[in-house]
mmCIF file with all atom_site columns, C-alpha atoms in Angstrom:
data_model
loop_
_atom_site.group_PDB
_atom_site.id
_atom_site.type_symbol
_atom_site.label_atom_id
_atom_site.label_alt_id
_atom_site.label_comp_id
_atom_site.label_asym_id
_atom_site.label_entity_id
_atom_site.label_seq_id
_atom_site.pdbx_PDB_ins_code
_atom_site.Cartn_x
_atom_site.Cartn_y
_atom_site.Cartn_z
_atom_site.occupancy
_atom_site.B_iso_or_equiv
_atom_site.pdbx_formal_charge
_atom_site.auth_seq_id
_atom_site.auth_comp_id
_atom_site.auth_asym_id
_atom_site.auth_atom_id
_atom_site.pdbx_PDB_model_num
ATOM 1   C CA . UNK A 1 1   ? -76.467 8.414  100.900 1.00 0.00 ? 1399 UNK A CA 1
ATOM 2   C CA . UNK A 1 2   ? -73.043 7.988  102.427 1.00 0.00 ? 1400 UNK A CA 1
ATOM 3   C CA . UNK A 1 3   ? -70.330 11.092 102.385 1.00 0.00 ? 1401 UNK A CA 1
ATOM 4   C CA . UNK A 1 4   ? -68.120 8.976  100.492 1.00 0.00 ? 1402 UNK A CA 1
ATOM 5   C CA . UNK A 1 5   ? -70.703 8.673  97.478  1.00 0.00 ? 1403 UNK A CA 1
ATOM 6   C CA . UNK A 1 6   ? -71.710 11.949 97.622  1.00 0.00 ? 1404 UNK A CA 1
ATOM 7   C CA . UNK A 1 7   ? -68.116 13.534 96.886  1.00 0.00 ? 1405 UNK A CA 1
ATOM 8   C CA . UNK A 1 8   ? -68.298 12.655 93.811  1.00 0.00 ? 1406 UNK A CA 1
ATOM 9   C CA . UNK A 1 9   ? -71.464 13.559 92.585  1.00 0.00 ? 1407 UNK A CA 1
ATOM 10  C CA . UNK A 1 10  ? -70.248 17.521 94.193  1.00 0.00 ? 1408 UNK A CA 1
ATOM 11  C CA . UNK A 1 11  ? -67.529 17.267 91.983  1.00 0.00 ? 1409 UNK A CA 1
ATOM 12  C CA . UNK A 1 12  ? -69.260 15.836 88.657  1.00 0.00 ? 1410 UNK A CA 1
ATOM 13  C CA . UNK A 1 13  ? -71.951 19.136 89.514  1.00 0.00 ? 1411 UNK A CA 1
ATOM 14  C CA . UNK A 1 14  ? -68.938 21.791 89.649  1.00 0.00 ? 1412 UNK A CA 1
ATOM 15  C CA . UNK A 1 15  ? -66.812 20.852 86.946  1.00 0.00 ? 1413 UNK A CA 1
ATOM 16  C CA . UNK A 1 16  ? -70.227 20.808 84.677  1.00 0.00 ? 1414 UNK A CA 1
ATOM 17  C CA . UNK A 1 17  ? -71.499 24.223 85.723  1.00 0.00 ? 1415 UNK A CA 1
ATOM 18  C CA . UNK A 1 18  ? -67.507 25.616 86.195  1.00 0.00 ? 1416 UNK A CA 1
ATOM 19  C CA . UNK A 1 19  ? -67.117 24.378 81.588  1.00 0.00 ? 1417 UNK A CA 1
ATOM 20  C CA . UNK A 1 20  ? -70.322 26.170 81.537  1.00 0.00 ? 1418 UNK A CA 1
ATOM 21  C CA . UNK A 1 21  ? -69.313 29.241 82.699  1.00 0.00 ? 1419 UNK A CA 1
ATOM 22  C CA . UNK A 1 22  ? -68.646 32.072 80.076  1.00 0.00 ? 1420 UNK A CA 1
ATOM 23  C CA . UNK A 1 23  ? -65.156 32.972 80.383  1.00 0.00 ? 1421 UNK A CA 1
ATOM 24  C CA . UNK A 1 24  ? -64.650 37.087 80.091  1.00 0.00 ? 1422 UNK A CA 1
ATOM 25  C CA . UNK A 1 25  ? -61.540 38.282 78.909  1.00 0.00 ? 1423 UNK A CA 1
ATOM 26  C CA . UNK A 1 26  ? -60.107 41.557 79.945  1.00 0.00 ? 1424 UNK A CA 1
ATOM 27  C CA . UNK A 1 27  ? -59.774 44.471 77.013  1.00 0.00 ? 1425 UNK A CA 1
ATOM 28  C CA . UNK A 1 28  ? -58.890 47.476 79.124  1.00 0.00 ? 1426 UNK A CA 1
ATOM 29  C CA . UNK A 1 29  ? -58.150 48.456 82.855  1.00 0.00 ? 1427 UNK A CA 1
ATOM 30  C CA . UNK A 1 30  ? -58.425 51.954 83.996  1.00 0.00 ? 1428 UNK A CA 1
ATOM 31  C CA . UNK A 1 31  ? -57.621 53.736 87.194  1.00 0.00 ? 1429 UNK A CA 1
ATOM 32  C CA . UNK A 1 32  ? -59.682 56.674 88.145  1.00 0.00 ? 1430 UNK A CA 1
ATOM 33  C CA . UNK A 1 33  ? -59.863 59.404 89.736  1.00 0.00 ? 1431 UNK A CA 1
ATOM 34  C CA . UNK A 1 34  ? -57.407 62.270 90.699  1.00 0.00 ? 1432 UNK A CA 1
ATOM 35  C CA . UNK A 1 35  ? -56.211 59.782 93.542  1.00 0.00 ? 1433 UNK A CA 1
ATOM 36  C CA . UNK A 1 36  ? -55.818 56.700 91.295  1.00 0.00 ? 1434 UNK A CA 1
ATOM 37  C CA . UNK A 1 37  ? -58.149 55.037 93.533  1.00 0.00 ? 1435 UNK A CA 1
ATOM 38  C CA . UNK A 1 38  ? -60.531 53.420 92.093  1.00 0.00 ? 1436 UNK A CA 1
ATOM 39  C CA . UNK A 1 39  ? -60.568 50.641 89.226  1.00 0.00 ? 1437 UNK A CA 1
ATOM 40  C CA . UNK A 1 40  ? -62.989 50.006 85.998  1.00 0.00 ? 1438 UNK A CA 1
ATOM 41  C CA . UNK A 1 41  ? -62.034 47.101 83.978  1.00 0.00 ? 1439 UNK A CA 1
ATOM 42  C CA . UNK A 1 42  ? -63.988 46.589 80.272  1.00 0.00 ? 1440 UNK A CA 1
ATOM 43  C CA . UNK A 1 43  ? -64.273 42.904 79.841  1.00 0.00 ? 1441 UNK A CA 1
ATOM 44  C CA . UNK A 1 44  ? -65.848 40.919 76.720  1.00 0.00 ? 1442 UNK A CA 1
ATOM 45  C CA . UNK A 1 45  ? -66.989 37.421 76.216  1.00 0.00 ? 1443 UNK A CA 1
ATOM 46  C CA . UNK A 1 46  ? -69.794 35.393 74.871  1.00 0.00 ? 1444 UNK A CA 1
ATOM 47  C CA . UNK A 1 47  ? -68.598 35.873 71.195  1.00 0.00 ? 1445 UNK A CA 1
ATOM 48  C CA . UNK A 1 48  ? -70.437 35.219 67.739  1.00 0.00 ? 1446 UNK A CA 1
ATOM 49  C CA . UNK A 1 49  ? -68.701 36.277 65.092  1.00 0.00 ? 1447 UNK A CA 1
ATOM 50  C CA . UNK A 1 50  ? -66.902 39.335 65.138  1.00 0.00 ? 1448 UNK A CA 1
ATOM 51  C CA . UNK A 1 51  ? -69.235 40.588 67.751  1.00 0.00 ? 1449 UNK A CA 1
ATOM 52  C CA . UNK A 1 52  ? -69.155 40.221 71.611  1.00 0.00 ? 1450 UNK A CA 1
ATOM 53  C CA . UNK A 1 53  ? -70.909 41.092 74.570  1.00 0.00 ? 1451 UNK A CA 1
ATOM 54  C CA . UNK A 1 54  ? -69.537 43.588 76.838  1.00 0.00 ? 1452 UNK A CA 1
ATOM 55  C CA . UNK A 1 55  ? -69.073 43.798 80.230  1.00 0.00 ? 1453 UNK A CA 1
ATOM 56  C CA . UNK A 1 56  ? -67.952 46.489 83.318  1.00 0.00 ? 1454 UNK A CA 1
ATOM 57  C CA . UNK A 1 57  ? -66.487 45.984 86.652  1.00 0.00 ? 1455 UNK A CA 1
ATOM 58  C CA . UNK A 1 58  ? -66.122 48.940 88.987  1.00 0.00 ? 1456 UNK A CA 1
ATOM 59  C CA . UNK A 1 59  ? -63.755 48.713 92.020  1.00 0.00 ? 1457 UNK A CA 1
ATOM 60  C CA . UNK A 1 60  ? -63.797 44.996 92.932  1.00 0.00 ? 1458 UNK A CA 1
ATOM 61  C CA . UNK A 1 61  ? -67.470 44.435 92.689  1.00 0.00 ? 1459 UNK A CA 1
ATOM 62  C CA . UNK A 1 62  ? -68.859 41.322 89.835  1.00 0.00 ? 1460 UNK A CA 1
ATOM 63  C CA . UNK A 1 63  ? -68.734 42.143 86.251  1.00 0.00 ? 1461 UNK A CA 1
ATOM 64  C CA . UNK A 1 64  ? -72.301 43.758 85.032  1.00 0.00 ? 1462 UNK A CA 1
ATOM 65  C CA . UNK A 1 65  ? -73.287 43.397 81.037  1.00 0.00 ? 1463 UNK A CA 1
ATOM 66  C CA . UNK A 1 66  ? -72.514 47.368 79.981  1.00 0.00 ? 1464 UNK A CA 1
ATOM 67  C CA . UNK A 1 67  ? -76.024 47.910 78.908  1.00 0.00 ? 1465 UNK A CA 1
ATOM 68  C CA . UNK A 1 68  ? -78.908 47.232 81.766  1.00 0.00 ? 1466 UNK A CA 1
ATOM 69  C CA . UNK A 1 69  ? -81.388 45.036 80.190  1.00 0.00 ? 1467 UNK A CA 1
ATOM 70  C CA . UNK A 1 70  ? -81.125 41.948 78.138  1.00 0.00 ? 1468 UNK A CA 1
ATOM 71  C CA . UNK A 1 71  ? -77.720 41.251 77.273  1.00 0.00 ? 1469 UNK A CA 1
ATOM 72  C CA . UNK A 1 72  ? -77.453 41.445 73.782  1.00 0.00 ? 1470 UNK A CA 1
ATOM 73  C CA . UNK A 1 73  ? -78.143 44.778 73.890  1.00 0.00 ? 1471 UNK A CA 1
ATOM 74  C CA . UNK A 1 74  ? -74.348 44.683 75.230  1.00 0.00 ? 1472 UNK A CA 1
ATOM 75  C CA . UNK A 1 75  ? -73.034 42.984 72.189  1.00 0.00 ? 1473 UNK A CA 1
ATOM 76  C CA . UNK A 1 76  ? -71.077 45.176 70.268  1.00 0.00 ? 1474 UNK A CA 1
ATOM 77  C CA . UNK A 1 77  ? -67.821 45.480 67.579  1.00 0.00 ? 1475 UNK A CA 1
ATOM 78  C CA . UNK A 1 78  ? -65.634 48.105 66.509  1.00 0.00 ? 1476 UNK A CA 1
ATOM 79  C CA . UNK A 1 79  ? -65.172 48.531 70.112  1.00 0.00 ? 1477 UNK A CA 1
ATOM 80  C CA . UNK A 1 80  ? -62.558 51.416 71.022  1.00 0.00 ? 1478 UNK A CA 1
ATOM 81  C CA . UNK A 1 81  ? -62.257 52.654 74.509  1.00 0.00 ? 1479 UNK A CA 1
ATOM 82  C CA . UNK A 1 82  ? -59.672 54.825 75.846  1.00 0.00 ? 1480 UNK A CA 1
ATOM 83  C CA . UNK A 1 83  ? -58.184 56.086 79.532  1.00 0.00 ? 1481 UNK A CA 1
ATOM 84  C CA . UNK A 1 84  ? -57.806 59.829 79.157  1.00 0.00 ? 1482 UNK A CA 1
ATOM 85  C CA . UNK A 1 85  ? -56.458 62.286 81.130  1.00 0.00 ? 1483 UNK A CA 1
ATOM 86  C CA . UNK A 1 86  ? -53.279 63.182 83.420  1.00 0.00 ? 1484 UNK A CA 1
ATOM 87  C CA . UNK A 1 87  ? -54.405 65.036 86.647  1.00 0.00 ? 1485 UNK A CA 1
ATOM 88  C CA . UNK A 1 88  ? -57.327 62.743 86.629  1.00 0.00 ? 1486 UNK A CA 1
ATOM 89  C CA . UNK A 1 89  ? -58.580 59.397 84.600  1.00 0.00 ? 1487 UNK A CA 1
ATOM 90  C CA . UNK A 1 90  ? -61.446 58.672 82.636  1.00 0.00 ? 1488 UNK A CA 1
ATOM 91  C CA . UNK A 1 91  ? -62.644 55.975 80.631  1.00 0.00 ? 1489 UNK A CA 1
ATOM 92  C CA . UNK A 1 92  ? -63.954 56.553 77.360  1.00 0.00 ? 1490 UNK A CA 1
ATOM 93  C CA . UNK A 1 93  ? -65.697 53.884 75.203  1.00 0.00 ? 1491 UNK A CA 1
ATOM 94  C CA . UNK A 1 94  ? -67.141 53.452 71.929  1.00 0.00 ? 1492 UNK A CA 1
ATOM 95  C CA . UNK A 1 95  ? -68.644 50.859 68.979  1.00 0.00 ? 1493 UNK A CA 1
ATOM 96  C CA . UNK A 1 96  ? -71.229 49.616 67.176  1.00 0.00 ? 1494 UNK A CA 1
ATOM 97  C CA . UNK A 1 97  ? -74.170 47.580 69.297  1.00 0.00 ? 1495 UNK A CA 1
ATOM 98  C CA . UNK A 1 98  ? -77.845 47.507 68.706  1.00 0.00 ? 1496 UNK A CA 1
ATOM 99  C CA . UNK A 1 99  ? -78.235 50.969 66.913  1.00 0.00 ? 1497 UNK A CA 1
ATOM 100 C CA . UNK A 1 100 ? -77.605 52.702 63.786  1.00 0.00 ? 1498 UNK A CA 1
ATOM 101 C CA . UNK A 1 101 ? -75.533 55.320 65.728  1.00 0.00 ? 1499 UNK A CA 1
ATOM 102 C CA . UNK A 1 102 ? -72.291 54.393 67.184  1.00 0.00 ? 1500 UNK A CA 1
ATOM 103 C CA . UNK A 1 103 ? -72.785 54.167 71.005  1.00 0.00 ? 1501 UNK A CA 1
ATOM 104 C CA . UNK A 1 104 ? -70.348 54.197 73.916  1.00 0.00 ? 1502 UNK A CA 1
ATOM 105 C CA . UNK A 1 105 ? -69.831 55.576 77.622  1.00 0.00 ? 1503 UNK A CA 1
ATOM 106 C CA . UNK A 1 106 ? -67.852 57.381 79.779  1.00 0.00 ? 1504 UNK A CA 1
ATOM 107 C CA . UNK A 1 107 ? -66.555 56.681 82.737  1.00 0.00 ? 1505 UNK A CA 1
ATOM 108 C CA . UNK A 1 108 ? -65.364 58.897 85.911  1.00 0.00 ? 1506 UNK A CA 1
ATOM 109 C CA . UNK A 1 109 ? -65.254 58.617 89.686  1.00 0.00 ? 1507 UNK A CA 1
ATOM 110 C CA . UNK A 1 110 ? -65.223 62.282 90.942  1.00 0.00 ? 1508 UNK A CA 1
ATOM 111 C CA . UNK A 1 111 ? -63.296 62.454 93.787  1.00 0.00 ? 1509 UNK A CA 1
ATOM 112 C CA . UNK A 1 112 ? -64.722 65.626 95.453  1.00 0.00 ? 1510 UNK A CA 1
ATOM 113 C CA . UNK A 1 113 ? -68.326 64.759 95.385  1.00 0.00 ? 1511 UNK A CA 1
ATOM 114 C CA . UNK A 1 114 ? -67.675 61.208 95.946  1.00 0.00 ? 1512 UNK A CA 1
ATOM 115 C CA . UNK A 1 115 ? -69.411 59.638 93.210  1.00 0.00 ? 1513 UNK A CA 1
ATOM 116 C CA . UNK A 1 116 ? -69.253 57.049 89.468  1.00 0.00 ? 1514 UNK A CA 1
ATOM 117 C CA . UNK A 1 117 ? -70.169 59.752 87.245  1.00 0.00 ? 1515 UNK A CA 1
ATOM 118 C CA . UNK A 1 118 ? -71.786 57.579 83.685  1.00 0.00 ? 1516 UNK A CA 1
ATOM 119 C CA . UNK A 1 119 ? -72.431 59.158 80.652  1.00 0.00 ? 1517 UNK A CA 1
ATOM 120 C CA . UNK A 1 120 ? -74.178 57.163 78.075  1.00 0.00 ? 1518 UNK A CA 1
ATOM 121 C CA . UNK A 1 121 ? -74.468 57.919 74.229  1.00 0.00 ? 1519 UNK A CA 1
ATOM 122 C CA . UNK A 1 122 ? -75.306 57.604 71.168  1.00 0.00 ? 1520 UNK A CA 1
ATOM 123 C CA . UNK A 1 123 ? -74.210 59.115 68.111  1.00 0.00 ? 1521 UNK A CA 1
ATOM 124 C CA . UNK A 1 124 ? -73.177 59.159 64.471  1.00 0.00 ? 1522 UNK A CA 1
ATOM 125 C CA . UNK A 1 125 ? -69.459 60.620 65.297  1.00 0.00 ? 1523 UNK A CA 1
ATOM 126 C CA . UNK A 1 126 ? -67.106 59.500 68.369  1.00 0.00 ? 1524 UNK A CA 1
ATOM 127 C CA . UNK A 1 127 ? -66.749 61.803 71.291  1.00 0.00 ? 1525 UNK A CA 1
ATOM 128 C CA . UNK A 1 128 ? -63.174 63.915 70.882  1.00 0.00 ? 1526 UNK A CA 1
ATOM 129 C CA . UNK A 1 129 ? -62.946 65.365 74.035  1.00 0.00 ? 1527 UNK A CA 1
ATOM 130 C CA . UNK A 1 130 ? -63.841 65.445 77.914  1.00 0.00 ? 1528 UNK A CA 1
ATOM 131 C CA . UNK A 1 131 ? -64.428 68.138 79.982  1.00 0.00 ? 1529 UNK A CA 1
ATOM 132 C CA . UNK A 1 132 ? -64.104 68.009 83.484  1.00 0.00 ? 1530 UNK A CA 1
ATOM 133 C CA . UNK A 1 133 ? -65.914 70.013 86.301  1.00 0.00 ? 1531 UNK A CA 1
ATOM 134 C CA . UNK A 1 134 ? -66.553 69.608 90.087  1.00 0.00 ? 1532 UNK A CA 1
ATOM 135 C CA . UNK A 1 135 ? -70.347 69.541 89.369  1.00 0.00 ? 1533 UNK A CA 1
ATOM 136 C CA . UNK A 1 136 ? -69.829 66.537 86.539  1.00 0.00 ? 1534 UNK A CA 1
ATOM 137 C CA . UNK A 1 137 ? -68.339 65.926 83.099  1.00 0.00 ? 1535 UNK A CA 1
ATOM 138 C CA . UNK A 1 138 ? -68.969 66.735 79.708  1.00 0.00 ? 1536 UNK A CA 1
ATOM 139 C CA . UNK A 1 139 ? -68.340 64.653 76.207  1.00 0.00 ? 1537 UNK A CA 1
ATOM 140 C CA . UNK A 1 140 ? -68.239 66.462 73.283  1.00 0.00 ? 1538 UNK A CA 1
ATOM 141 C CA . UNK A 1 141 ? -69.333 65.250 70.179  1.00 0.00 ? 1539 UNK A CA 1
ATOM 142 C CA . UNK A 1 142 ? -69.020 67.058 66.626  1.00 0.00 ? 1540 UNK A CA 1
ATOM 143 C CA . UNK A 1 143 ? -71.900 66.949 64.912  1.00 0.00 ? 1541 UNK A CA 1
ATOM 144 C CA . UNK A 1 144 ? -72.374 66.485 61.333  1.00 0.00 ? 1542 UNK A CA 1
ATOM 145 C CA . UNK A 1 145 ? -75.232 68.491 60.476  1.00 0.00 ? 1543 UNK A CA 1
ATOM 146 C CA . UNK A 1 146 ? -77.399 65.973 60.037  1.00 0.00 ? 1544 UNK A CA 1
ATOM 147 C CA . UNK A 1 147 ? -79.642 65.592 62.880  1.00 0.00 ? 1545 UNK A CA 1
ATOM 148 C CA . UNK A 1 148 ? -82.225 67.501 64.882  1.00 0.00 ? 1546 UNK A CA 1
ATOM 149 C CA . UNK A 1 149 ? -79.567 70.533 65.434  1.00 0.00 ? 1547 UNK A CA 1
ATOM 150 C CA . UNK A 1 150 ? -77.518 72.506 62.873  1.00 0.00 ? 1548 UNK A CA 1
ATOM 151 C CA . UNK A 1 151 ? -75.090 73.812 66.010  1.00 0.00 ? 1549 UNK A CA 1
ATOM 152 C CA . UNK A 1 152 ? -71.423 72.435 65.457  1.00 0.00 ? 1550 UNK A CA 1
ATOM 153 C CA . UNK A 1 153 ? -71.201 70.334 68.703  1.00 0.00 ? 1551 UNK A CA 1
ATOM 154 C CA . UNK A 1 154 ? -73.340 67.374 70.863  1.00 0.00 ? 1552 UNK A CA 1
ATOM 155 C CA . UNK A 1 155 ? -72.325 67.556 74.332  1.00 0.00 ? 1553 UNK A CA 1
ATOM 156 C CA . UNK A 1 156 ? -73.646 65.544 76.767  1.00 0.00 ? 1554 UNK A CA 1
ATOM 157 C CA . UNK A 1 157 ? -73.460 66.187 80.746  1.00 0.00 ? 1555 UNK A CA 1
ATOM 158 C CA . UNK A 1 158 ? -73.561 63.973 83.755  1.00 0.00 ? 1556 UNK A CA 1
ATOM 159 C CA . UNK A 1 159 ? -76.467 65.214 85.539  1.00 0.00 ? 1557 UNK A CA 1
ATOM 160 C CA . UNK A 1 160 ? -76.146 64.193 89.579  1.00 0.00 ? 1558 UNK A CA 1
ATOM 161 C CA . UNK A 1 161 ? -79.890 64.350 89.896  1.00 0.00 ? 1559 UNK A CA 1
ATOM 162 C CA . UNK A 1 162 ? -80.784 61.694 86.704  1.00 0.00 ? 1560 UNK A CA 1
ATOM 163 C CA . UNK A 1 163 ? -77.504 59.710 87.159  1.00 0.00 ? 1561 UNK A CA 1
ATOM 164 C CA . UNK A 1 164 ? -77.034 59.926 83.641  1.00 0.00 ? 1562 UNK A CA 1
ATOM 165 C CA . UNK A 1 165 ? -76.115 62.211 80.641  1.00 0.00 ? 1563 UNK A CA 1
ATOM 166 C CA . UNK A 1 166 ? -78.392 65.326 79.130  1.00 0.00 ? 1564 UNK A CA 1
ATOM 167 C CA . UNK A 1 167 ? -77.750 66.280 75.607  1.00 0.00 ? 1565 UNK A CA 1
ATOM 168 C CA . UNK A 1 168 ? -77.371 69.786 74.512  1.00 0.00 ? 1566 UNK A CA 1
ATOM 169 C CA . UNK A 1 169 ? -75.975 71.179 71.676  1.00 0.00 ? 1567 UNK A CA 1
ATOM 170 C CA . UNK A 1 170 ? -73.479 74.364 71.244  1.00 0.00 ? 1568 UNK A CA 1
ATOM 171 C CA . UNK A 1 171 ? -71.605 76.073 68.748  1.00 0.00 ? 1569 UNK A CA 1
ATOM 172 C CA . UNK A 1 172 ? -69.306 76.803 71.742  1.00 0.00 ? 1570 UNK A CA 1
ATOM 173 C CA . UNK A 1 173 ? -66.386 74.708 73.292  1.00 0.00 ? 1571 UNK A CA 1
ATOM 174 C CA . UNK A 1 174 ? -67.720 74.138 76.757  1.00 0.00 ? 1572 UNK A CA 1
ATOM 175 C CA . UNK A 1 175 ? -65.521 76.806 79.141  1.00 0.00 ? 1573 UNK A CA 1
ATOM 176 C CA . UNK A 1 176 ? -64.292 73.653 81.648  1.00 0.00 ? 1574 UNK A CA 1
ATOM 177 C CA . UNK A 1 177 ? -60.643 71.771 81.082  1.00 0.00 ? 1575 UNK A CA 1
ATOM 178 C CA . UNK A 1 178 ? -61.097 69.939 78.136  1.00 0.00 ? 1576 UNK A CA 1
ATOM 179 C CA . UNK A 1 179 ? -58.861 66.349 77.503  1.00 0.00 ? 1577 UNK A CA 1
ATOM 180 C CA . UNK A 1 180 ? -58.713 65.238 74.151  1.00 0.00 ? 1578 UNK A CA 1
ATOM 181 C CA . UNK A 1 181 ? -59.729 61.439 73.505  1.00 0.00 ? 1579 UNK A CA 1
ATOM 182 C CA . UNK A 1 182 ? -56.873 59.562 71.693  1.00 0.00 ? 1580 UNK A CA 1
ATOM 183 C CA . UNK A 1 183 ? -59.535 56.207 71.011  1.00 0.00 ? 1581 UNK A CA 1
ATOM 184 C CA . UNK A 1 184 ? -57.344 52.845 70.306  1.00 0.00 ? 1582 UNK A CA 1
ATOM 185 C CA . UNK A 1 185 ? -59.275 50.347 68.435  1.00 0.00 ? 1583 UNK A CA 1
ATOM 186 C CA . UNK A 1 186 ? -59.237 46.989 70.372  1.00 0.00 ? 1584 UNK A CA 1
ATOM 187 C CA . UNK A 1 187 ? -61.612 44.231 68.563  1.00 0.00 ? 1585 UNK A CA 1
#
């Protein structure tokens, strides 16, 4: 086949595949860190309904559904996330996806140990506050009394060793910084 004939056929390819191509549209960006170095974008697309799925992009890498696993477990509504905190930023997330508890994450990069700190979970109540350590950060939950534990609070804590959160629950205010989460509704 000539190069001449060939051009064309290229093209016809990556204008097919390129209108195939989900576009994602941005719903928040977030610095973090104390340094304001590091970026995590929330991005949606693939919408049914009033429901889309979600997706993450830390620093500059590609955009990852939020949930590992198939991706409608990333669909979601009622989505609202917030970017807390002055001396350092988080990013706070919640809404309904494939659960009959209202799910979300948050976000951190901790500066002094150098590491994405994720905390995932799932609950009937939003998170109201963060607390923030140099070991890893806290969520607190209220609870209402009607699950497992009648203690007033869910907290859940990054744990360095699982890469993930570990629920407790306390009728004490965890003794760290606390930032209160201010959630803006955004579907």
């Amino acid at each position: 086949m000539r190069l001449a004939a060939f051009i064309p056929i290229l093209w016809i390819g990556y204008t097919t595949t390129a209108l195939c191509a989900p576009a994602l549209e941005s719903v928040t960006n977030c610095v973090l860190g104390s340094d304001r170095s590091h970026k995590f974008e929330l991005l949606r697309g693939h919408a049914i309904d009033s429901t889309a799925v979600y997706f993450f992009r830390q620093d500059d890498a590609a955009p990852v559904p939020l949930y590992s696993g198939d991706e409608d477990q990333s669909r979601g509504e009622v989505i609202q996330t917030a970017c807390v905190g002055t001396k350092e930023r988080i990013f706070v997330m919640s809404g309904e996806f494939n659960s009959n508890f209202i799910q979300g994450v948050a976000v951190r990069f901790n500066n002094k140990a150098r590491r994405w700190e994720r905390i995932d979970f799932a609950e009937r109540n939003r998170p109201t506050a963060v607390y923030l350590g140099a070991q890893g950060m806290k969520i607190l939950i209220p609870n209402g009394m009607r699950n497992e534990s009648r203690k007033r609070y869910i907290i859940y804590r990054f744990d360095a060793a699982k890469g993930n959160g570990e629920q407790s629950y306390s009728n004490r205010l965890p003794d760290s910084q606390s930032v209160r989460i201010p959630l803006s509704k955004n579907q």
